[in-house]
JSON list of C-alpha atoms in Angstrom, two decimals:
[
{"chain": "A", "resi": 1255, "resn": "MET", "atom": "CA", "xyz": [1.41, -12.33, 3.72]},
{"chain": "A", "resi": 1256, "resn": "SER", "atom": "CA", "xyz": [-2.06, -11.58, 4.35]},
{"chain": "A", "resi": 1257, "resn": "LYS", "atom": "CA", "xyz": [-4.83, -13.80, 3.26]},
{"chain": "A", "resi": 1258, "resn": "SER", "atom": "CA", "xyz": [-6.00, -11.59, 0.34]},
{"chain": "A", "resi": 1259, "resn": "SER", "atom": "CA", "xyz": [-2.42, -11.28, -1.02]},
{"chain": "A", "resi": 1260, "resn": "ARG", "atom": "CA", "xyz": [-2.03, -14.77, -0.80]},
{"chain": "A", "resi": 1261, "resn": "LEU", "atom": "CA", "xyz": [-5.22, -15.33, -2.83]},
{"chain": "A", "resi": 1262, "resn": "PHE", "atom": "CA", "xyz": [-3.94, -13.11, -5.66]},
{"chain": "A", "resi": 1263, "resn": "GLU", "atom": "CA", "xyz": [-0.91, -14.78, -5.51]},
{"chain": "A", "resi": 1264, "resn": "ILE", "atom": "CA", "xyz": [-2.23, -18.12, -5.78]},
{"chain": "A", "resi": 1265, "resn": "ILE", "atom": "CA", "xyz": [-4.59, -16.59, -8.76]},
{"chain": "A", "resi": 1266, "resn": "GLN", "atom": "CA", "xyz": [-1.39, -14.95, -10.49]},
{"chain": "A", "resi": 1267, "resn": "ILE", "atom": "CA", "xyz": [0.63, -18.27, -10.04]},
{"chain": "A", "resi": 1268, "resn": "LEU", "atom": "CA", "xyz": [-2.45, -20.69, -11.92]},
{"chain": "A", "resi": 1269, "resn": "ARG", "atom": "CA", "xyz": [-2.87, -17.87, -14.60]},
{"chain": "A", "resi": 1270, "resn": "ALA", "atom": "CA", "xyz": [0.48, -18.32, -15.77]},
{"chain": "A", "resi": 1271, "resn": "ALA", "atom": "CA", "xyz": [0.99, -21.69, -15.38]},
{"chain": "A", "resi": 1272, "resn": "GLU", "atom": "CA", "xyz": [1.13, -23.92, -18.39]},
{"chain": "A", "resi": 1273, "resn": "LYS", "atom": "CA", "xyz": [0.46, -27.17, -16.56]},
{"chain": "A", "resi": 1274, "resn": "PRO", "atom": "CA", "xyz": [-1.67, -28.19, -13.40]},
{"chain": "A", "resi": 1275, "resn": "VAL", "atom": "CA", "xyz": [0.36, -26.70, -10.49]},
{"chain": "A", "resi": 1276, "resn": "ARG", "atom": "CA", "xyz": [-0.05, -29.17, -6.86]},
{"chain": "A", "resi": 1277, "resn": "ALA", "atom": "CA", "xyz": [-0.49, -27.44, -3.63]},
{"chain": "A", "resi": 1278, "resn": "GLN", "atom": "CA", "xyz": [2.90, -28.48, -2.70]},
{"chain": "A", "resi": 1279, "resn": "GLN", "atom": "CA", "xyz": [4.58, -26.14, -5.58]},
{"chain": "A", "resi": 1280, "resn": "MET", "atom": "CA", "xyz": [2.19, -23.36, -4.35]},
{"chain": "A", "resi": 1281, "resn": "ALA", "atom": "CA", "xyz": [3.12, -23.67, -0.76]},
{"chain": "A", "resi": 1282, "resn": "GLN", "atom": "CA", "xyz": [6.76, -23.75, -1.27]},
{"chain": "A", "resi": 1283, "resn": "VAL", "atom": "CA", "xyz": [6.30, -20.24, -3.13]},
{"chain": "A", "resi": 1284, "resn": "LEU", "atom": "CA", "xyz": [4.19, -19.00, -0.76]},
{"chain": "A", "resi": 1285, "resn": "GLU", "atom": "CA", "xyz": [6.07, -20.31, 1.97]},
{"chain": "A", "resi": 1286, "resn": "VAL", "atom": "CA", "xyz": [3.01, -21.99, 3.52]},
{"chain": "A", "resi": 1287, "resn": "SER", "atom": "CA", "xyz": [1.67, -24.76, 4.60]},
{"chain": "A", "resi": 1288, "resn": "GLU", "atom": "CA", "xyz": [-0.25, -27.10, 1.92]},
{"chain": "A", "resi": 1289, "resn": "ARG", "atom": "CA", "xyz": [-2.95, -27.34, 4.05]},
{"chain": "A", "resi": 1290, "resn": "THR", "atom": "CA", "xyz": [-3.25, -23.35, 3.76]},
{"chain": "A", "resi": 1291, "resn": "ILE", "atom": "CA", "xyz": [-2.84, -23.73, -0.14]},
{"chain": "A", "resi": 1292, "resn": "TYR", "atom": "CA", "xyz": [-6.14, -26.35, 0.21]},
{"chain": "A", "resi": 1293, "resn": "ARG", "atom": "CA", "xyz": [-8.10, -23.79, 2.45]},
{"chain": "A", "resi": 1294, "resn": "ASP", "atom": "CA", "xyz": [-7.28, -20.83, -0.01]},
{"chain": "A", "resi": 1295, "resn": "ILE", "atom": "CA", "xyz": [-8.59, -22.97, -3.20]},
{"chain": "A", "resi": 1296, "resn": "ALA", "atom": "CA", "xyz": [-11.61, -23.87, -1.39]},
{"chain": "A", "resi": 1297, "resn": "SER", "atom": "CA", "xyz": [-11.75, -20.06, -0.65]},
{"chain": "A", "resi": 1298, "resn": "LEU", "atom": "CA", "xyz": [-11.45, -18.93, -4.21]},
{"chain": "A", "resi": 1299, "resn": "GLN", "atom": "CA", "xyz": [-13.73, -21.63, -5.50]},
{"chain": "A", "resi": 1300, "resn": "ALA", "atom": "CA", "xyz": [-16.15, -20.41, -3.00]},
{"chain": "A", "resi": 1301, "resn": "MET", "atom": "CA", "xyz": [-15.94, -16.98, -4.48]},
{"chain": "A", "resi": 1302, "resn": "GLN", "atom": "CA", "xyz": [-16.70, -18.24, -8.24]},
{"chain": "A", "resi": 1303, "resn": "THR", "atom": "CA", "xyz": [-13.17, -17.96, -9.20]},
{"chain": "A", "resi": 1304, "resn": "PRO", "atom": "CA", "xyz": [-12.60, -20.53, -12.18]},
{"chain": "A", "resi": 1305, "resn": "ILE", "atom": "CA", "xyz": [-10.10, -23.09, -10.48]},
{"chain": "A", "resi": 1306, "resn": "LEU", "atom": "CA", "xyz": [-10.33, -26.67, -11.67]},
{"chain": "A", "resi": 1307, "resn": "GLY", "atom": "CA", "xyz": [-8.51, -29.66, -10.02]},
{"chain": "A", "resi": 1308, "resn": "GLU", "atom": "CA", "xyz": [-8.08, -31.43, -6.58]},
{"chain": "A", "resi": 1309, "resn": "ALA", "atom": "CA", "xyz": [-5.82, -32.25, -4.00]},
{"chain": "A", "resi": 1310, "resn": "GLY", "atom": "CA", "xyz": [-3.19, -34.85, -5.04]},
{"chain": "A", "resi": 1311, "resn": "VAL", "atom": "CA", "xyz": [-3.59, -34.05, -8.87]},
{"chain": "A", "resi": 1312, "resn": "GLY", "atom": "CA", "xyz": [-3.17, -30.27, -9.18]},
{"chain": "A", "resi": 1313, "resn": "TYR", "atom": "CA", "xyz": [-4.87, -27.33, -9.95]},
{"chain": "A", "resi": 1314, "resn": "VAL", "atom": "CA", "xyz": [-5.45, -24.98, -13.13]},
{"chain": "A", "resi": 1315, "resn": "MET", "atom": "CA", "xyz": [-7.27, -21.94, -14.24]},
{"chain": "A", "resi": 1316, "resn": "ARG", "atom": "CA", "xyz": [-9.78, -21.80, -16.76]},
{"chain": "A", "resi": 1317, "resn": "LYS", "atom": "CA", "xyz": [-8.42, -19.26, -19.49]},
{"chain": "A", "resi": 1318, "resn": "GLY", "atom": "CA", "xyz": [-9.92, -15.91, -20.12]},
{"chain": "A", "resi": 1319, "resn": "TYR", "atom": "CA", "xyz": [-9.99, -15.06, -16.21]},
{"chain": "A", "resi": 1320, "resn": "ASP", "atom": "CA", "xyz": [-9.49, -11.25, -15.88]},
{"chain": "A", "resi": 1321, "resn": "LEU", "atom": "CA", "xyz": [-8.26, -9.20, -12.98]},
{"chain": "A", "resi": 1322, "resn": "PRO", "atom": "CA", "xyz": [-9.38, -5.47, -12.52]},
{"chain": "A", "resi": 1323, "resn": "PRO", "atom": "CA", "xyz": [-6.68, -3.43, -14.47]},
{"chain": "A", "resi": 1324, "resn": "ILE", "atom": "CA", "xyz": [-4.05, -1.16, -13.10]},
{"chain": "A", "resi": 1325, "resn": "ASN", "atom": "CA", "xyz": [-4.38, 2.61, -14.62]},
{"chain": "A", "resi": 1326, "resn": "LEU", "atom": "CA", "xyz": [-0.56, 2.87, -15.27]},
{"chain": "A", "resi": 1327, "resn": "GLU", "atom": "CA", "xyz": [0.71, 4.14, -19.01]},
{"chain": "A", "resi": 1328, "resn": "VAL", "atom": "CA", "xyz": [3.17, 1.76, -20.72]},
{"chain": "A", "resi": 1329, "resn": "GLU", "atom": "CA", "xyz": [6.42, 3.36, -19.78]},
{"chain": "A", "resi": 1330, "resn": "GLU", "atom": "CA", "xyz": [5.51, 3.48, -16.12]},
{"chain": "A", "resi": 1331, "resn": "ALA", "atom": "CA", "xyz": [4.56, -0.07, -16.06]},
{"chain": "A", "resi": 1332, "resn": "GLU", "atom": "CA", "xyz": [8.08, -0.67, -17.45]},
{"chain": "A", "resi": 1333, "resn": "ALA", "atom": "CA", "xyz": [9.83, 1.91, -14.88]},
{"chain": "A", "resi": 1334, "resn": "ILE", "atom": "CA", "xyz": [8.01, -0.30, -12.13]},
{"chain": "A", "resi": 1335, "resn": "ALA", "atom": "CA", "xyz": [8.99, -3.64, -13.40]},
{"chain": "A", "resi": 1336, "resn": "VAL", "atom": "CA", "xyz": [13.03, -2.37, -13.89]},
{"chain": "A", "resi": 1337, "resn": "GLY", "atom": "CA", "xyz": [12.62, -1.06, -10.23]},
{"chain": "A", "resi": 1338, "resn": "LEU", "atom": "CA", "xyz": [11.23, -4.30, -8.82]},
{"chain": "A", "resi": 1339, "resn": "SER", "atom": "CA", "xyz": [14.01, -6.38, -10.76]},
{"chain": "A", "resi": 1340, "resn": "LEU", "atom": "CA", "xyz": [16.84, -4.08, -9.40]},
{"chain": "A", "resi": 1341, "resn": "ILE", "atom": "CA", "xyz": [15.56, -4.93, -5.53]},
{"chain": "A", "resi": 1342, "resn": "ALA", "atom": "CA", "xyz": [17.72, -8.34, -5.96]},
{"chain": "A", "resi": 1343, "resn": "ARG", "atom": "CA", "xyz": [20.71, -6.15, -5.56]},
{"chain": "A", "resi": 1344, "resn": "THR", "atom": "CA", "xyz": [19.64, -5.25, -1.78]},
{"chain": "A", "resi": 1345, "resn": "GLY", "atom": "CA", "xyz": [20.77, -8.79, -0.72]},
{"chain": "A", "resi": 1346, "resn": "ASP", "atom": "CA", "xyz": [17.48, -8.86, 1.07]},
{"chain": "A", "resi": 1347, "resn": "PRO", "atom": "CA", "xyz": [15.79, -12.27, 0.27]},
{"chain": "A", "resi": 1348, "resn": "GLY", "atom": "CA", "xyz": [12.54, -11.14, 1.99]},
{"chain": "A", "resi": 1349, "resn": "LEU", "atom": "CA", "xyz": [12.18, -7.90, -0.06]},
{"chain": "A", "resi": 1350, "resn": "TRP", "atom": "CA", "xyz": [13.44, -9.68, -3.17]},
{"chain": "A", "resi": 1351, "resn": "ARG", "atom": "CA", "xyz": [10.08, -12.39, -2.54]},
{"chain": "A", "resi": 1352, "resn": "ALA", "atom": "CA", "xyz": [7.80, -9.21, -2.00]},
{"chain": "A", "resi": 1353, "resn": "ALA", "atom": "CA", "xyz": [9.27, -7.89, -5.25]},
{"chain": "A", "resi": 1354, "resn": "GLY", "atom": "CA", "xyz": [8.52, -10.98, -6.92]},
{"chain": "A", "resi": 1355, "resn": "ARG", "atom": "CA", "xyz": [4.90, -11.09, -5.94]},
{"chain": "A", "resi": 1356, "resn": "ALA", "atom": "CA", "xyz": [4.61, -7.76, -7.04]},
{"chain": "A", "resi": 1357, "resn": "SER", "atom": "CA", "xyz": [6.09, -8.49, -10.39]},
{"chain": "A", "resi": 1358, "resn": "ARG", "atom": "CA", "xyz": [3.74, -10.76, -11.04]},
{"chain": "A", "resi": 1359, "resn": "LYS", "atom": "CA", "xyz": [0.89, -8.79, -10.23]},
{"chain": "A", "resi": 1360, "resn": "LEU", "atom": "CA", "xyz": [2.20, -6.24, -12.63]},
{"chain": "A", "resi": 1361, "resn": "GLN", "atom": "CA", "xyz": [2.68, -8.81, -15.43]},
{"chain": "A", "resi": 1362, "resn": "ALA", "atom": "CA", "xyz": [-1.15, -9.94, -15.08]},
{"chain": "A", "resi": 1363, "resn": "VAL", "atom": "CA", "xyz": [-2.05, -6.30, -16.20]},
{"chain": "A", "resi": 1364, "resn": "ALA", "atom": "CA", "xyz": [0.73, -5.18, -18.08]},
{"chain": "A", "resi": 1365, "resn": "PRO", "atom": "CA", "xyz": [2.09, -8.72, -19.99]},
{"chain": "A", "resi": 1366, "resn": "GLY", "atom": "CA", "xyz": [5.03, -6.72, -21.75]},
{"chain": "A", "resi": 1367, "resn": "THR", "atom": "CA", "xyz": [6.81, -6.12, -18.67]},
{"chain": "A", "resi": 1368, "resn": "ARG", "atom": "CA", "xyz": [8.05, -9.48, -18.81]},
{"chain": "A", "resi": 1369, "resn": "ARG", "atom": "CA", "xyz": [10.44, -8.43, -21.44]},
{"chain": "A", "resi": 1370, "resn": "LEU", "atom": "CA", "xyz": [12.55, -6.00, -19.49]},
{"chain": "A", "resi": 1371, "resn": "VAL", "atom": "CA", "xyz": [15.43, -7.60, -17.25]},
{"chain": "A", "resi": 1372, "resn": "THR", "atom": "CA", "xyz": [17.94, -6.82, -14.93]},
{"chain": "A", "resi": 1373, "resn": "SER", "atom": "CA", "xyz": [21.24, -8.46, -13.67]},
{"chain": "A", "resi": 1374, "resn": "SER", "atom": "CA", "xyz": [22.75, -7.87, -10.52]},
{"chain": "A", "resi": 1375, "resn": "TRP", "atom": "CA", "xyz": [25.14, -5.11, -11.43]},
{"chain": "A", "resi": 1376, "resn": "GLY", "atom": "CA", "xyz": [24.00, -1.47, -11.79]},
{"chain": "A", "resi": 1377, "resn": "LEU", "atom": "CA", "xyz": [24.40, 0.67, -15.11]},
{"chain": "A", "resi": 1378, "resn": "ASP", "atom": "CA", "xyz": [26.84, 3.30, -15.10]},
{"chain": "A", "resi": 1379, "resn": "GLU", "atom": "CA", "xyz": [26.17, 4.54, -18.51]},
{"chain": "A", "resi": 1380, "resn": "ILE", "atom": "CA", "xyz": [23.28, 4.49, -20.99]},
{"chain": "A", "resi": 1381, "resn": "SER", "atom": "CA", "xyz": [23.92, 3.49, -24.72]},
{"chain": "A", "resi": 1382, "resn": "THR", "atom": "CA", "xyz": [23.69, 6.09, -27.45]},
{"chain": "A", "resi": 1383, "resn": "VAL", "atom": "CA", "xyz": [20.62, 3.90, -28.90]},
{"chain": "A", "resi": 1384, "resn": "ASP", "atom": "CA", "xyz": [17.26, 5.53, -28.28]},
{"chain": "A", "resi": 1385, "resn": "LEU", "atom": "CA", "xyz": [16.16, 2.96, -25.50]},
{"chain": "A", "resi": 1386, "resn": "GLY", "atom": "CA", "xyz": [12.28, 4.34, -25.71]},
{"chain": "A", "resi": 1387, "resn": "HIS", "atom": "CA", "xyz": [12.56, 3.60, -29.46]},
{"chain": "A", "resi": 1388, "resn": "LEU", "atom": "CA", "xyz": [13.88, -0.26, -28.71]},
{"chain": "A", "resi": 1389, "resn": "ARG", "atom": "CA", "xyz": [11.32, -0.55, -26.32]},
{"chain": "A", "resi": 1390, "resn": "ALA", "atom": "CA", "xyz": [8.44, 0.51, -28.62]},
{"chain": "A", "resi": 1391, "resn": "ALA", "atom": "CA", "xyz": [9.90, -2.33, -31.00]},
{"chain": "A", "resi": 1392, "resn": "ILE", "atom": "CA", "xyz": [9.99, -4.76, -28.48]},
{"chain": "A", "resi": 1393, "resn": "ARG", "atom": "CA", "xyz": [6.46, -4.25, -27.60]},
{"chain": "A", "resi": 1394, "resn": "GLU", "atom": "CA", "xyz": [5.03, -4.07, -31.09]},
{"chain": "A", "resi": 1395, "resn": "GLU", "atom": "CA", "xyz": [7.09, -7.22, -31.89]},
{"chain": "A", "resi": 1396, "resn": "ARG", "atom": "CA", "xyz": [8.69, -4.91, -35.03]},
{"chain": "A", "resi": 1397, "resn": "LYS", "atom": "CA", "xyz": [11.60, -5.98, -36.91]},
{"chain": "A", "resi": 1398, "resn": "LEU", "atom": "CA", "xyz": [15.13, -3.87, -36.51]},
{"chain": "A", "resi": 1399, "resn": "ALA", "atom": "CA", "xyz": [17.85, -3.65, -38.95]},
{"chain": "A", "resi": 1400, "resn": "ILE", "atom": "CA", "xyz": [21.33, -2.77, -37.38]},
{"chain": "A", "resi": 1401, "resn": "ARG", "atom": "CA", "xyz": [24.69, -2.43, -37.99]},
{"chain": "A", "resi": 1402, "resn": "TYR", "atom": "CA", "xyz": [26.65, -4.00, -35.54]},
{"chain": "A", "resi": 1403, "resn": "VAL", "atom": "CA", "xyz": [30.11, -4.10, -34.57]},
{"chain": "A", "resi": 1404, "resn": "ASP", "atom": "CA", "xyz": [31.40, -7.46, -32.95]},
{"chain": "A", "resi": 1405, "resn": "GLY", "atom": "CA", "xyz": [34.11, -8.00, -30.00]},
{"chain": "A", "resi": 1406, "resn": "SER", "atom": "CA", "xyz": [36.66, -8.09, -32.68]},
{"chain": "A", "resi": 1407, "resn": "GLY", "atom": "CA", "xyz": [35.69, -5.15, -34.66]},
{"chain": "A", "resi": 1408, "resn": "ALA", "atom": "CA", "xyz": [34.42, -6.82, -37.76]},
{"chain": "A", "resi": 1409, "resn": "ALA", "atom": "CA", "xyz": [30.83, -4.87, -38.90]},
{"chain": "A", "resi": 1410, "resn": "THR", "atom": "CA", "xyz": [27.94, -6.69, -40.31]},
{"chain": "A", "resi": 1411, "resn": "LYS", "atom": "CA", "xyz": [24.32, -5.53, -41.19]},
{"chain": "A", "resi": 1412, "resn": "ARG", "atom": "CA", "xyz": [21.49, -7.47, -39.13]},
{"chain": "A", "resi": 1413, "resn": "VAL", "atom": "CA", "xyz": [17.79, -7.85, -39.43]},
{"chain": "A", "resi": 1414, "resn": "ILE", "atom": "CA", "xyz": [16.66, -8.92, -35.69]},
{"chain": "A", "resi": 1415, "resn": "TRP", "atom": "CA", "xyz": [13.63, -9.67, -33.90]},
{"chain": "A", "resi": 1416, "resn": "PRO", "atom": "CA", "xyz": [14.00, -7.65, -30.44]},
{"chain": "A", "resi": 1417, "resn": "LEU", "atom": "CA", "xyz": [12.59, -9.70, -27.67]},
{"chain": "A", "resi": 1418, "resn": "VAL", "atom": "CA", "xyz": [14.10, -8.82, -24.30]},
{"chain": "A", "resi": 1419, "resn": "LEU", "atom": "CA", "xyz": [16.53, -5.75, -22.69]},
{"chain": "A", "resi": 1420, "resn": "ILE", "atom": "CA", "xyz": [18.80, -6.80, -20.24]},
{"chain": "A", "resi": 1421, "resn": "TYR", "atom": "CA", "xyz": [20.59, -3.85, -18.06]},
{"chain": "A", "resi": 1422, "resn": "TYR", "atom": "CA", "xyz": [23.91, -4.44, -17.11]},
{"chain": "A", "resi": 1423, "resn": "VAL", "atom": "CA", "xyz": [26.82, -2.72, -15.06]},
{"chain": "A", "resi": 1424, "resn": "ASP", "atom": "CA", "xyz": [28.96, -1.90, -18.35]},
{"chain": "A", "resi": 1425, "resn": "ALA", "atom": "CA", "xyz": [26.18, -2.07, -21.20]},
{"chain": "A", "resi": 1426, "resn": "VAL", "atom": "CA", "xyz": [22.73, -2.60, -21.69]},
{"chain": "A", "resi": 1427, "resn": "MET", "atom": "CA", "xyz": [21.90, -5.84, -23.98]},
{"chain": "A", "resi": 1428, "resn": "ILE", "atom": "CA", "xyz": [18.95, -7.00, -26.22]},
{"chain": "A", "resi": 1429, "resn": "ALA", "atom": "CA", "xyz": [18.04, -10.50, -26.42]},
{"chain": "A", "resi": 1430, "resn": "ALA", "atom": "CA", "xyz": [16.89, -11.42, -30.09]},
{"chain": "A", "resi": 1431, "resn": "TRP", "atom": "CA", "xyz": [16.31, -13.65, -32.74]},
{"chain": "A", "resi": 1432, "resn": "CYS", "atom": "CA", "xyz": [19.10, -13.15, -35.70]},
{"chain": "A", "resi": 1433, "resn": "GLU", "atom": "CA", "xyz": [17.84, -13.65, -39.10]},
{"chain": "A", "resi": 1434, "resn": "LEU", "atom": "CA", "xyz": [21.51, -13.72, -40.29]},
{"chain": "A", "resi": 1435, "resn": "ARG", "atom": "CA", "xyz": [22.52, -16.36, -37.64]},
{"chain": "A", "resi": 1436, "resn": "LYS", "atom": "CA", "xyz": [19.37, -18.04, -37.44]},
{"chain": "A", "resi": 1437, "resn": "GLY", "atom": "CA", "xyz": [19.11, -18.49, -33.66]},
{"chain": "A", "resi": 1438, "resn": "LEU", "atom": "CA", "xyz": [19.20, -16.32, -30.59]},
{"chain": "A", "resi": 1439, "resn": "ARG", "atom": "CA", "xyz": [21.78, -13.95, -29.95]},
{"chain": "A", "resi": 1440, "resn": "HIS", "atom": "CA", "xyz": [22.69, -11.30, -27.32]},
{"chain": "A", "resi": 1441, "resn": "PHE", "atom": "CA", "xyz": [23.74, -7.67, -28.85]},
{"chain": "A", "resi": 1442, "resn": "ARG", "atom": "CA", "xyz": [25.14, -4.89, -26.51]},
{"chain": "A", "resi": 1443, "resn": "LEU", "atom": "CA", "xyz": [23.88, -1.75, -27.56]},
{"chain": "A", "resi": 1444, "resn": "ASP", "atom": "CA", "xyz": [27.11, 0.07, -27.53]},
{"chain": "A", "resi": 1445, "resn": "ARG", "atom": "CA", "xyz": [28.11, -1.71, -30.52]},
{"chain": "A", "resi": 1446, "resn": "ILE", "atom": "CA", "xyz": [25.33, -0.86, -32.57]},
{"chain": "A", "resi": 1447, "resn": "GLU", "atom": "CA", "xyz": [26.26, 1.85, -34.75]},
{"chain": "A", "resi": 1448, "resn": "HIS", "atom": "CA", "xyz": [22.95, 2.43, -36.64]},
{"chain": "A", "resi": 1449, "resn": "LEU", "atom": "CA", "xyz": [19.19, 0.79, -35.88]},
{"chain": "A", "resi": 1450, "resn": "ALA", "atom": "CA", "xyz": [16.07, 1.54, -37.78]},
{"chain": "A", "resi": 1451, "resn": "THR", "atom": "CA", "xyz": [12.67, 0.25, -37.53]},
{"chain": "A", "resi": 1452, "resn": "GLN", "atom": "CA", "xyz": [11.30, -1.87, -40.29]},
{"chain": "A", "resi": 1453, "resn": "GLU", "atom": "CA", "xyz": [7.97, -2.10, -41.72]},
{"chain": "A", "resi": 1454, "resn": "ALA", "atom": "CA", "xyz": [8.11, -6.13, -41.45]},
{"chain": "A", "resi": 1455, "resn": "ASP", "atom": "CA", "xyz": [7.01, -7.42, -38.05]},
{"chain": "A", "resi": 1456, "resn": "PHE", "atom": "CA", "xyz": [7.23, -10.68, -36.13]},
{"chain": "A", "resi": 1457, "resn": "LYS", "atom": "CA", "xyz": [3.60, -10.48, -34.71]},
{"chain": "A", "resi": 1458, "resn": "GLY", "atom": "CA", "xyz": [2.67, -14.01, -33.20]},
{"chain": "A", "resi": 1459, "resn": "ALA", "atom": "CA", "xyz": [6.00, -15.38, -33.16]},
{"chain": "A", "resi": 1460, "resn": "GLY", "atom": "CA", "xyz": [7.59, -13.58, -29.93]},
{"chain": "A", "resi": 1461, "resn": "ALA", "atom": "CA", "xyz": [5.64, -15.44, -27.84]},
{"chain": "A", "resi": 1462, "resn": "ALA", "atom": "CA", "xyz": [7.43, -18.63, -28.43]},
{"chain": "A", "resi": 1463, "resn": "LEU", "atom": "CA", "xyz": [10.69, -17.07, -28.63]},
{"chain": "A", "resi": 1464, "resn": "LEU", "atom": "CA", "xyz": [10.41, -15.53, -25.34]},
{"chain": "A", "resi": 1465, "resn": "HIS", "atom": "CA", "xyz": [9.33, -18.57, -23.87]},
{"chain": "A", "resi": 1466, "resn": "GLU", "atom": "CA", "xyz": [12.41, -20.24, -25.51]},
{"chain": "A", "resi": 1467, "resn": "TRP", "atom": "CA", "xyz": [14.83, -17.67, -24.48]},
{"chain": "A", "resi": 1468, "resn": "GLU", "atom": "CA", "xyz": [13.50, -17.90, -20.48]},
{"chain": "A", "resi": 1469, "resn": "GLN", "atom": "CA", "xyz": [14.24, -21.56, -20.69]},
{"chain": "A", "resi": 1470, "resn": "THR", "atom": "CA", "xyz": [17.42, -21.97, -22.30]},
{"chain": "A", "resi": 1471, "resn": "GLN", "atom": "CA", "xyz": [19.44, -18.65, -21.72]},
{"chain": "A", "resi": 1472, "resn": "LYS", "atom": "CA", "xyz": [17.57, -16.33, -19.13]},
{"chain": "A", "resi": 1473, "resn": "ALA", "atom": "CA", "xyz": [19.19, -17.60, -15.86]},
{"chain": "A", "resi": 1474, "resn": "GLN", "atom": "CA", "xyz": [22.75, -17.42, -17.19]},
{"chain": "A", "resi": 1475, "resn": "THR", "atom": "CA", "xyz": [22.17, -14.03, -19.03]},
{"chain": "A", "resi": 1476, "resn": "VAL", "atom": "CA", "xyz": [21.15, -12.11, -15.80]},
{"chain": "A", "resi": 1477, "resn": "THR", "atom": "CA", "xyz": [23.81, -13.76, -13.83]},
{"chain": "A", "resi": 1478, "resn": "THR", "atom": "CA", "xyz": [26.98, -13.23, -15.41]},
{"chain": "A", "resi": 1479, "resn": "ARG", "atom": "CA", "xyz": [28.90, -11.10, -18.02]},
{"chain": "A", "resi": 1480, "resn": "ALA", "atom": "CA", "xyz": [30.94, -13.84, -19.35]},
{"chain": "A", "resi": 1481, "resn": "LEU", "atom": "CA", "xyz": [28.37, -14.23, -22.46]},
{"chain": "A", "resi": 1482, "resn": "SER", "atom": "CA", "xyz": [28.85, -15.72, -25.99]},
{"chain": "A", "resi": 1483, "resn": "ILE", "atom": "CA", "xyz": [28.20, -12.21, -27.53]},
{"chain": "A", "resi": 1484, "resn": "ASP", "atom": "CA", "xyz": [27.87, -11.29, -31.29]}
]
């Protein structure tokens, strides 16, 4: 990795962090020595990058620091994000690490791409649900009314707060907050008989719910199909 790419990665790591990040942590992610991280931090600070902290304590990025925008349409950014996730299926660790770095760069200018996730399988068929319509609801934090049929054939009407789309070999799934169950649930799109966007939204609540999903369910969700699905 070139020095310029490494500096960019350090900025991305610090911008995404919720607490101080130690040089050792960044060194492990970027596969360099701690000494290299200390030199890079010094270089960034010399360029007036608002990084605060010191060796042995950790570093933080002052809020509000922005990078130049990438001129991509929303769906172009979403397509790139899904494509980068699919690189995990190649079995190439180096390529996967590079894809991770590219994803962090993309998320810096298109945060909504964080809500598109793939598993280690490929998708054979697309659900009859309009995925573009669904992705728009996720971006806009708009509630959805659905008629859902579970694995036993029982149908229920739900209002869900869509958070994340997950692409699997045999289905697309959506992670959402379910008002009926009052919790995070996963729904197979091929079991949704009807879907309608509501006037009501959940603006302001999506980020916290997404964080909860990432902390409690993401790892399990993207690595196995043996899920507890409504």
